[in-house]
């Protein structure tokens, strides 16, 4: 028997001040992304992308304390995100932390975020920022039970219902994708390989442009530098002059984490610590294959021996070849699709358990 779907139209709603549900406070100290070493702990700032994450850092400024997971961040413009991990927050970005006063779980907070976003829509700006005082007094709409209290059970059940719908769409999409990649493919040991020069394979080899930290403007464009973490991401900036933008190619770190190589299917700004490598008419999977090959350079270079422009153009690598002795791009693409499909199967097995 099919269970009836929950609808937001079938429940009563009530108004609640945020301060009656959450403790609202700001981070102490002054965490500035450009002054903190890269690491594995998220640093939350203002923004509508990437869950508010501006950088992954090793630790805060020594004054600020790490903020526990299962909290909500609301930036100066009222944008809310659920944080499922311990994190730091910038103080100059006026990141409000909402810590639940009751025993609320992730699903409860995800429901609250939608209500917060609806309540803050179009009422905060640079001229009228979302301060802790204003946010505390803000009223949000939530489903209520017979006694007029928040109906937390409904909220949790509703979020679970919506997540299962999304999970099923993911399953449908990737099951079809796996069918499309269910072809036979010989292994790497059974194909012919040949040595090629960088210059002969890449259509364009260009280093990024120097942009000092002090000249960075907050924005939404990924800034790629020589870190080996987070796909080379060193923050998001809004600069538009005296820089070099690329998209749909790979970057190679010349210094720092020398040899780190990542694929970027989005537009990004490259620092002078990375070189952008562009192929002719290559798809995502070819670039992923090439990134693995190019990354082998980290075995040859180090912090004390950087990959300068002359060295990179003289470098060589071996690639699978076709019957004409040219790079076998079709094979490389299918090989990475096969790898992706094998990993997708593992992910789908987890999702099957989740929705069962």
Short mmCIF file of C-alpha atoms in Angstrom, two decimals:
data_model
loop_
_atom_site.label_atom_id
_atom_site.label_comp_id
_atom_site.label_asym_id
_atom_site.label_seq_id
_atom_site.Cartn_x
_atom_site.Cartn_y
_atom_site.Cartn_z
CA UNK A 1 0.00 0.00 0.00
CA UNK A 2 1.46 3.33 -1.07
CA UNK A 3 2.00 5.77 1.76
CA UNK A 4 0.36 9.16 1.45
CA UNK A 5 2.79 11.95 0.68
CA UNK A 6 3.28 14.73 3.18
CA UNK A 7 2.27 18.17 1.96
CA UNK A 8 3.14 21.60 3.37
CA UNK A 9 -0.45 22.58 2.69
CA UNK A 10 -1.82 19.99 5.11
CA UNK A 11 -0.29 21.39 8.31
CA UNK A 12 -0.89 24.40 10.50
CA UNK A 13 1.84 27.03 10.63
CA UNK A 14 2.99 29.36 13.38
CA UNK A 15 5.45 32.24 13.83
CA UNK A 16 8.52 31.87 16.04
CA UNK A 17 11.37 34.24 16.83
CA UNK A 18 14.73 32.76 15.95
CA UNK A 19 16.03 33.50 19.45
CA UNK A 20 13.34 31.20 20.88
CA UNK A 21 14.78 28.26 18.95
CA UNK A 22 18.47 29.11 18.59
CA UNK A 23 21.29 30.76 20.45
CA UNK A 24 22.65 33.37 18.03
CA UNK A 25 26.28 34.50 18.27
CA UNK A 26 29.32 35.59 16.24
CA UNK A 27 32.73 33.96 16.01
CA UNK A 28 35.42 35.44 18.23
CA UNK A 29 38.79 36.55 16.90
CA UNK A 30 39.49 37.63 13.34
CA UNK A 31 39.99 34.72 10.97
CA UNK A 32 41.25 36.08 7.64
CA UNK A 33 41.52 33.51 4.87
CA UNK A 34 44.65 34.97 3.30
CA UNK A 35 46.56 34.87 6.61
CA UNK A 36 45.74 31.27 7.54
CA UNK A 37 47.54 28.14 6.36
CA UNK A 38 45.65 25.64 4.24
CA UNK A 39 44.34 22.53 5.97
CA UNK A 40 41.22 20.39 6.33
CA UNK A 41 38.94 22.54 8.49
CA UNK A 42 36.30 24.62 6.64
CA UNK A 43 36.37 28.40 7.06
CA UNK A 44 32.90 29.88 6.57
CA UNK A 45 32.42 33.36 5.11
CA UNK A 46 29.70 35.30 3.32
CA UNK A 47 28.51 33.91 0.02
CA UNK A 48 25.82 31.95 -1.76
CA UNK A 49 28.05 29.13 -3.02
CA UNK A 50 29.88 26.11 -1.61
CA UNK A 51 27.94 26.12 1.66
CA UNK A 52 29.66 29.39 2.56
CA UNK A 53 33.10 27.76 2.57
CA UNK A 54 35.80 30.20 1.48
CA UNK A 55 38.83 28.06 2.31
CA UNK A 56 40.00 24.98 4.21
CA UNK A 57 42.46 25.92 6.95
CA UNK A 58 44.73 24.18 9.43
CA UNK A 59 43.56 26.22 12.43
CA UNK A 60 42.12 29.62 13.37
CA UNK A 61 43.85 32.80 14.48
CA UNK A 62 44.42 31.52 18.01
CA UNK A 63 41.60 33.56 19.51
CA UNK A 64 38.62 32.12 17.70
CA UNK A 65 37.27 28.75 18.74
CA UNK A 66 36.22 25.95 16.45
CA UNK A 67 32.45 25.87 16.07
CA UNK A 68 30.69 22.52 16.49
CA UNK A 69 28.79 20.81 13.70
CA UNK A 70 24.98 20.56 13.58
CA UNK A 71 24.65 24.33 13.58
CA UNK A 72 23.43 26.89 11.04
CA UNK A 73 25.43 29.82 9.66
CA UNK A 74 23.69 32.96 8.42
CA UNK A 75 25.80 35.58 6.64
CA UNK A 76 25.42 39.36 6.54
CA UNK A 77 22.88 39.10 3.72
CA UNK A 78 20.73 36.50 5.48
CA UNK A 79 21.84 33.43 3.51
CA UNK A 80 21.63 30.32 5.69
CA UNK A 81 23.59 27.06 5.44
CA UNK A 82 23.59 23.89 7.52
CA UNK A 83 27.06 22.88 8.70
CA UNK A 84 27.53 19.14 9.06
CA UNK A 85 31.12 19.43 10.31
CA UNK A 86 33.18 21.39 12.83
CA UNK A 87 34.37 24.68 11.33
CA UNK A 88 35.75 28.17 11.83
CA UNK A 89 33.99 31.36 10.75
CA UNK A 90 35.31 34.76 9.71
CA UNK A 91 34.27 37.53 12.08
CA UNK A 92 34.65 40.43 9.63
CA UNK A 93 32.07 38.72 7.40
CA UNK A 94 29.50 38.86 10.20
CA UNK A 95 28.74 35.16 10.14
CA UNK A 96 25.96 34.46 12.61
CA UNK A 97 26.06 31.04 14.22
CA UNK A 98 22.72 29.49 15.18
CA UNK A 99 23.07 26.77 17.79
CA UNK A 100 19.79 24.94 18.57
CA UNK A 101 18.42 25.35 22.09
CA UNK A 102 16.71 21.97 21.80
CA UNK A 103 17.78 18.50 20.72
CA UNK A 104 17.36 19.08 16.99
CA UNK A 105 18.92 16.93 14.28
CA UNK A 106 20.08 17.63 10.74
CA UNK A 107 16.63 17.20 9.19
CA UNK A 108 15.08 19.69 11.62
CA UNK A 109 17.75 22.27 10.83
CA UNK A 110 17.46 21.75 7.07
CA UNK A 111 13.76 22.53 7.33
CA UNK A 112 14.51 25.63 9.42
CA UNK A 113 17.00 26.87 6.82
CA UNK A 114 14.29 27.09 4.19
CA UNK A 115 12.13 29.11 6.60
CA UNK A 116 15.07 31.40 7.44
CA UNK A 117 15.86 31.99 3.76
CA UNK A 118 12.22 32.88 3.12
CA UNK A 119 12.17 35.28 6.07
CA UNK A 120 15.43 37.05 5.13
CA UNK A 121 14.75 37.31 1.40
CA UNK A 122 15.31 40.84 0.05
CA UNK A 123 15.46 42.52 3.48
CA UNK A 124 19.23 42.58 4.10
CA UNK A 125 22.00 44.32 2.11
CA UNK A 126 25.31 46.14 2.55
CA UNK A 127 23.35 49.10 3.90
CA UNK A 128 21.27 46.95 6.25
CA UNK A 129 23.22 43.88 7.25
CA UNK A 130 21.88 40.84 9.03
CA UNK A 131 23.26 41.50 12.51
CA UNK A 132 22.86 39.05 15.39
CA UNK A 133 20.41 41.43 17.04
CA UNK A 134 18.21 41.68 13.95
CA UNK A 135 18.43 37.97 13.26
CA UNK A 136 17.49 37.03 16.83
CA UNK A 137 14.27 39.03 16.59
CA UNK A 138 13.38 37.78 13.12
CA UNK A 139 10.24 35.65 12.92
CA UNK A 140 10.10 32.48 10.86
CA UNK A 141 7.18 30.24 9.92
CA UNK A 142 7.22 26.61 11.05
CA UNK A 143 4.65 23.78 11.10
CA UNK A 144 2.94 23.49 14.49
CA UNK A 145 1.24 20.69 16.39
CA UNK A 146 -2.05 20.88 18.32
CA UNK A 147 -0.51 22.78 21.23
CA UNK A 148 1.04 25.40 18.97
CA UNK A 149 4.61 24.17 19.40
CA UNK A 150 6.90 23.43 16.45
CA UNK A 151 5.95 20.12 14.86
CA UNK A 152 9.45 18.69 14.70
CA UNK A 153 8.25 15.21 13.76
CA UNK A 154 6.50 16.52 10.66
CA UNK A 155 9.57 18.54 9.66
CA UNK A 156 11.85 15.53 9.97
CA UNK A 157 9.49 13.25 8.05
CA UNK A 158 9.02 15.85 5.31
CA UNK A 159 12.76 16.35 4.80
CA UNK A 160 13.30 12.57 4.68
CA UNK A 161 10.55 12.29 2.07
CA UNK A 162 12.14 14.99 -0.11
CA UNK A 163 15.62 13.50 0.28
CA UNK A 164 14.36 10.10 -0.84
CA UNK A 165 12.82 11.71 -3.92
CA UNK A 166 16.16 13.31 -4.73
CA UNK A 167 18.01 10.05 -4.05
CA UNK A 168 15.73 8.19 -6.45
CA UNK A 169 16.43 10.76 -9.18
CA UNK A 170 20.15 10.27 -8.59
CA UNK A 171 19.72 6.51 -8.85
CA UNK A 172 17.73 6.78 -12.09
CA UNK A 173 20.33 9.10 -13.63
CA UNK A 174 23.39 7.06 -12.71
CA UNK A 175 21.84 3.69 -13.51
CA UNK A 176 21.28 5.00 -17.02
CA UNK A 177 24.83 6.36 -17.10
CA UNK A 178 26.17 2.97 -16.07
CA UNK A 179 24.23 1.30 -18.89
CA UNK A 180 25.85 3.70 -21.34
CA UNK A 181 29.32 2.70 -20.13
CA UNK A 182 28.73 -1.06 -20.01
CA UNK A 183 31.20 -1.70 -22.84
CA UNK A 184 34.18 -4.04 -22.97
CA UNK A 185 37.55 -2.34 -22.69
CA UNK A 186 41.04 -3.79 -22.73
CA UNK A 187 43.29 -3.01 -19.77
CA UNK A 188 46.12 -0.49 -19.75
CA UNK A 189 48.65 -3.31 -20.02
CA UNK A 190 47.13 -4.45 -23.32
CA UNK A 191 47.34 -1.18 -25.26
CA UNK A 192 50.27 0.34 -27.11
CA UNK A 193 52.03 3.26 -25.43
CA UNK A 194 54.26 5.95 -26.91
CA UNK A 195 56.25 8.94 -25.67
CA UNK A 196 55.05 12.46 -26.51
CA UNK A 197 56.28 15.98 -25.80
CA UNK A 198 54.06 18.31 -23.79
CA UNK A 199 54.27 20.85 -26.61
CA UNK A 200 52.97 18.34 -29.16
CA UNK A 201 49.97 17.26 -27.09
CA UNK A 202 48.66 20.39 -25.43
CA UNK A 203 47.21 23.07 -27.69
CA UNK A 204 47.90 25.79 -25.13
CA UNK A 205 50.35 25.91 -22.22
CA UNK A 206 50.03 29.12 -20.23
CA UNK A 207 50.96 30.11 -16.71
CA UNK A 208 48.49 32.10 -14.62
CA UNK A 209 49.12 35.70 -13.62
CA UNK A 210 50.44 37.05 -10.33
CA UNK A 211 47.75 38.48 -8.08
CA UNK A 212 48.88 39.53 -4.60
CA UNK A 213 46.75 38.49 -1.65
CA UNK A 214 46.25 42.12 -0.67
CA UNK A 215 44.68 42.78 -4.08
CA UNK A 216 42.09 40.01 -3.82
CA UNK A 217 38.46 41.15 -3.97
CA UNK A 218 35.76 38.94 -2.49
CA UNK A 219 33.71 37.25 -5.19
CA UNK A 220 32.44 33.98 -6.63
CA UNK A 221 35.12 32.96 -9.16
CA UNK A 222 37.38 30.08 -8.05
CA UNK A 223 41.01 31.12 -7.60
CA UNK A 224 43.36 28.22 -8.32
CA UNK A 225 46.84 28.13 -6.85
CA UNK A 226 49.51 25.57 -5.97
CA UNK A 227 47.85 23.82 -3.04
CA UNK A 228 47.42 20.05 -3.27
CA UNK A 229 44.07 20.27 -1.46
CA UNK A 230 40.51 20.91 -2.64
CA UNK A 231 41.22 20.71 -6.36
CA UNK A 232 43.79 23.50 -6.03
CA UNK A 233 41.16 25.96 -4.79
CA UNK A 234 42.64 28.85 -2.81
CA UNK A 235 39.43 30.84 -2.35
CA UNK A 236 36.84 32.74 -4.38
CA UNK A 237 37.58 36.21 -5.76
CA UNK A 238 35.81 38.93 -7.71
CA UNK A 239 38.75 40.54 -9.53
CA UNK A 240 38.30 41.21 -13.23
CA UNK A 241 41.43 43.10 -14.35
CA UNK A 242 45.03 42.00 -14.93
CA UNK A 243 44.33 38.31 -14.54
CA UNK A 244 43.98 35.14 -16.60
CA UNK A 245 40.79 33.12 -16.75
CA UNK A 246 40.44 29.59 -18.05
CA UNK A 247 37.87 26.82 -18.10
CA UNK A 248 37.57 23.16 -19.06
CA UNK A 249 41.23 22.26 -18.72
CA UNK A 250 43.78 21.13 -16.13
CA UNK A 251 46.18 23.05 -13.92
CA UNK A 252 49.67 21.95 -12.94
CA UNK A 253 51.30 23.40 -9.82
CA UNK A 254 54.71 24.88 -10.70
CA UNK A 255 55.70 25.61 -7.10
CA UNK A 256 54.38 24.90 -3.61
CA UNK A 257 52.80 21.46 -3.96
CA UNK A 258 54.77 20.93 -7.16
CA UNK A 259 53.15 18.51 -9.59
CA UNK A 260 49.63 18.71 -8.18
CA UNK A 261 47.29 18.47 -11.14
CA UNK A 262 43.53 19.03 -11.25
CA UNK A 263 40.74 19.19 -13.81
CA UNK A 264 38.42 22.22 -13.83
CA UNK A 265 35.16 22.08 -15.78
CA UNK A 266 34.25 25.61 -14.63
CA UNK A 267 35.67 29.07 -15.24
CA UNK A 268 38.48 29.94 -12.86
CA UNK A 269 41.28 32.44 -12.30
CA UNK A 270 44.80 30.99 -12.28
CA UNK A 271 47.59 32.25 -10.04
CA UNK A 272 51.15 32.47 -11.31
CA UNK A 273 51.95 29.34 -9.30
CA UNK A 274 50.05 27.10 -11.73
CA UNK A 275 50.19 26.44 -15.45
CA UNK A 276 47.01 25.91 -17.43
CA UNK A 277 47.12 23.00 -19.88
CA UNK A 278 44.54 22.92 -22.69
CA UNK A 279 43.88 20.08 -25.14
CA UNK A 280 42.08 20.32 -28.46
CA UNK A 281 38.43 19.14 -28.29
CA UNK A 282 38.89 16.99 -25.19
CA UNK A 283 36.04 15.88 -22.95
CA UNK A 284 36.00 15.68 -19.17
CA UNK A 285 37.19 12.07 -19.10
CA UNK A 286 40.20 12.71 -21.31
CA UNK A 287 41.26 15.54 -19.00
CA UNK A 288 40.87 13.30 -15.95
CA UNK A 289 43.09 10.70 -17.60
CA UNK A 290 45.66 13.34 -18.54
CA UNK A 291 45.65 14.81 -15.03
CA UNK A 292 46.71 11.42 -13.68
CA UNK A 293 49.51 11.18 -16.24
CA UNK A 294 50.76 14.74 -15.71
CA UNK A 295 50.70 14.33 -11.94
CA UNK A 296 53.62 11.91 -12.28
CA UNK A 297 55.83 15.02 -12.56
CA UNK A 298 55.63 15.44 -8.79
CA UNK A 299 58.05 12.50 -8.55
CA UNK A 300 60.63 14.51 -10.50
CA UNK A 301 60.23 18.00 -9.08
CA UNK A 302 60.05 19.45 -5.58
CA UNK A 303 59.73 22.70 -3.63
CA UNK A 304 63.41 23.36 -4.36
CA UNK A 305 63.12 22.44 -8.03
CA UNK A 306 60.11 24.14 -9.55
CA UNK A 307 58.53 23.48 -12.95
CA UNK A 308 59.33 26.63 -14.90
CA UNK A 309 57.98 27.48 -18.35
CA UNK A 310 61.02 26.12 -20.18
CA UNK A 311 61.07 22.84 -18.27
CA UNK A 312 57.40 22.11 -18.77
CA UNK A 313 57.59 22.56 -22.54
CA UNK A 314 60.51 20.14 -22.69
CA UNK A 315 58.78 17.50 -20.57
CA UNK A 316 57.64 14.18 -22.00
CA UNK A 317 55.12 11.53 -21.02
CA UNK A 318 53.76 8.28 -22.41
CA UNK A 319 50.18 7.86 -23.62
CA UNK A 320 48.04 5.07 -25.11
CA UNK A 321 48.15 5.22 -28.90
CA UNK A 322 45.90 4.25 -31.77
CA UNK A 323 46.88 2.29 -34.90
CA UNK A 324 48.37 5.47 -36.40
CA UNK A 325 50.63 6.10 -33.41
CA UNK A 326 48.63 9.11 -32.27
CA UNK A 327 47.21 9.59 -28.74
CA UNK A 328 44.19 7.31 -28.41
CA UNK A 329 41.79 9.88 -26.98
CA UNK A 330 38.76 7.62 -27.42
CA UNK A 331 40.38 4.91 -25.31
CA UNK A 332 41.39 7.37 -22.58
CA UNK A 333 37.86 8.75 -22.39
CA UNK A 334 36.24 5.30 -22.20
CA UNK A 335 38.78 4.11 -19.64
CA UNK A 336 37.90 6.93 -17.23
CA UNK A 337 34.18 6.41 -17.86
CA UNK A 338 34.66 2.78 -16.88
CA UNK A 339 36.45 3.80 -13.69
CA UNK A 340 33.65 6.24 -12.92
CA UNK A 341 31.00 3.55 -13.46
CA UNK A 342 32.76 1.16 -11.09
CA UNK A 343 32.80 3.82 -8.38
CA UNK A 344 29.20 4.79 -9.11
CA UNK A 345 28.15 1.23 -8.39
CA UNK A 346 29.61 1.55 -4.89
CA UNK A 347 27.76 4.84 -4.36
CA UNK A 348 24.49 3.42 -5.62
CA UNK A 349 24.73 0.49 -3.23
CA UNK A 350 24.89 2.99 -0.37
CA UNK A 351 21.91 4.96 -1.72
CA UNK A 352 19.87 1.76 -2.14
CA UNK A 353 20.30 1.13 1.59
CA UNK A 354 19.38 4.74 2.36
CA UNK A 355 16.03 4.70 0.57
CA UNK A 356 15.03 1.15 1.54
#
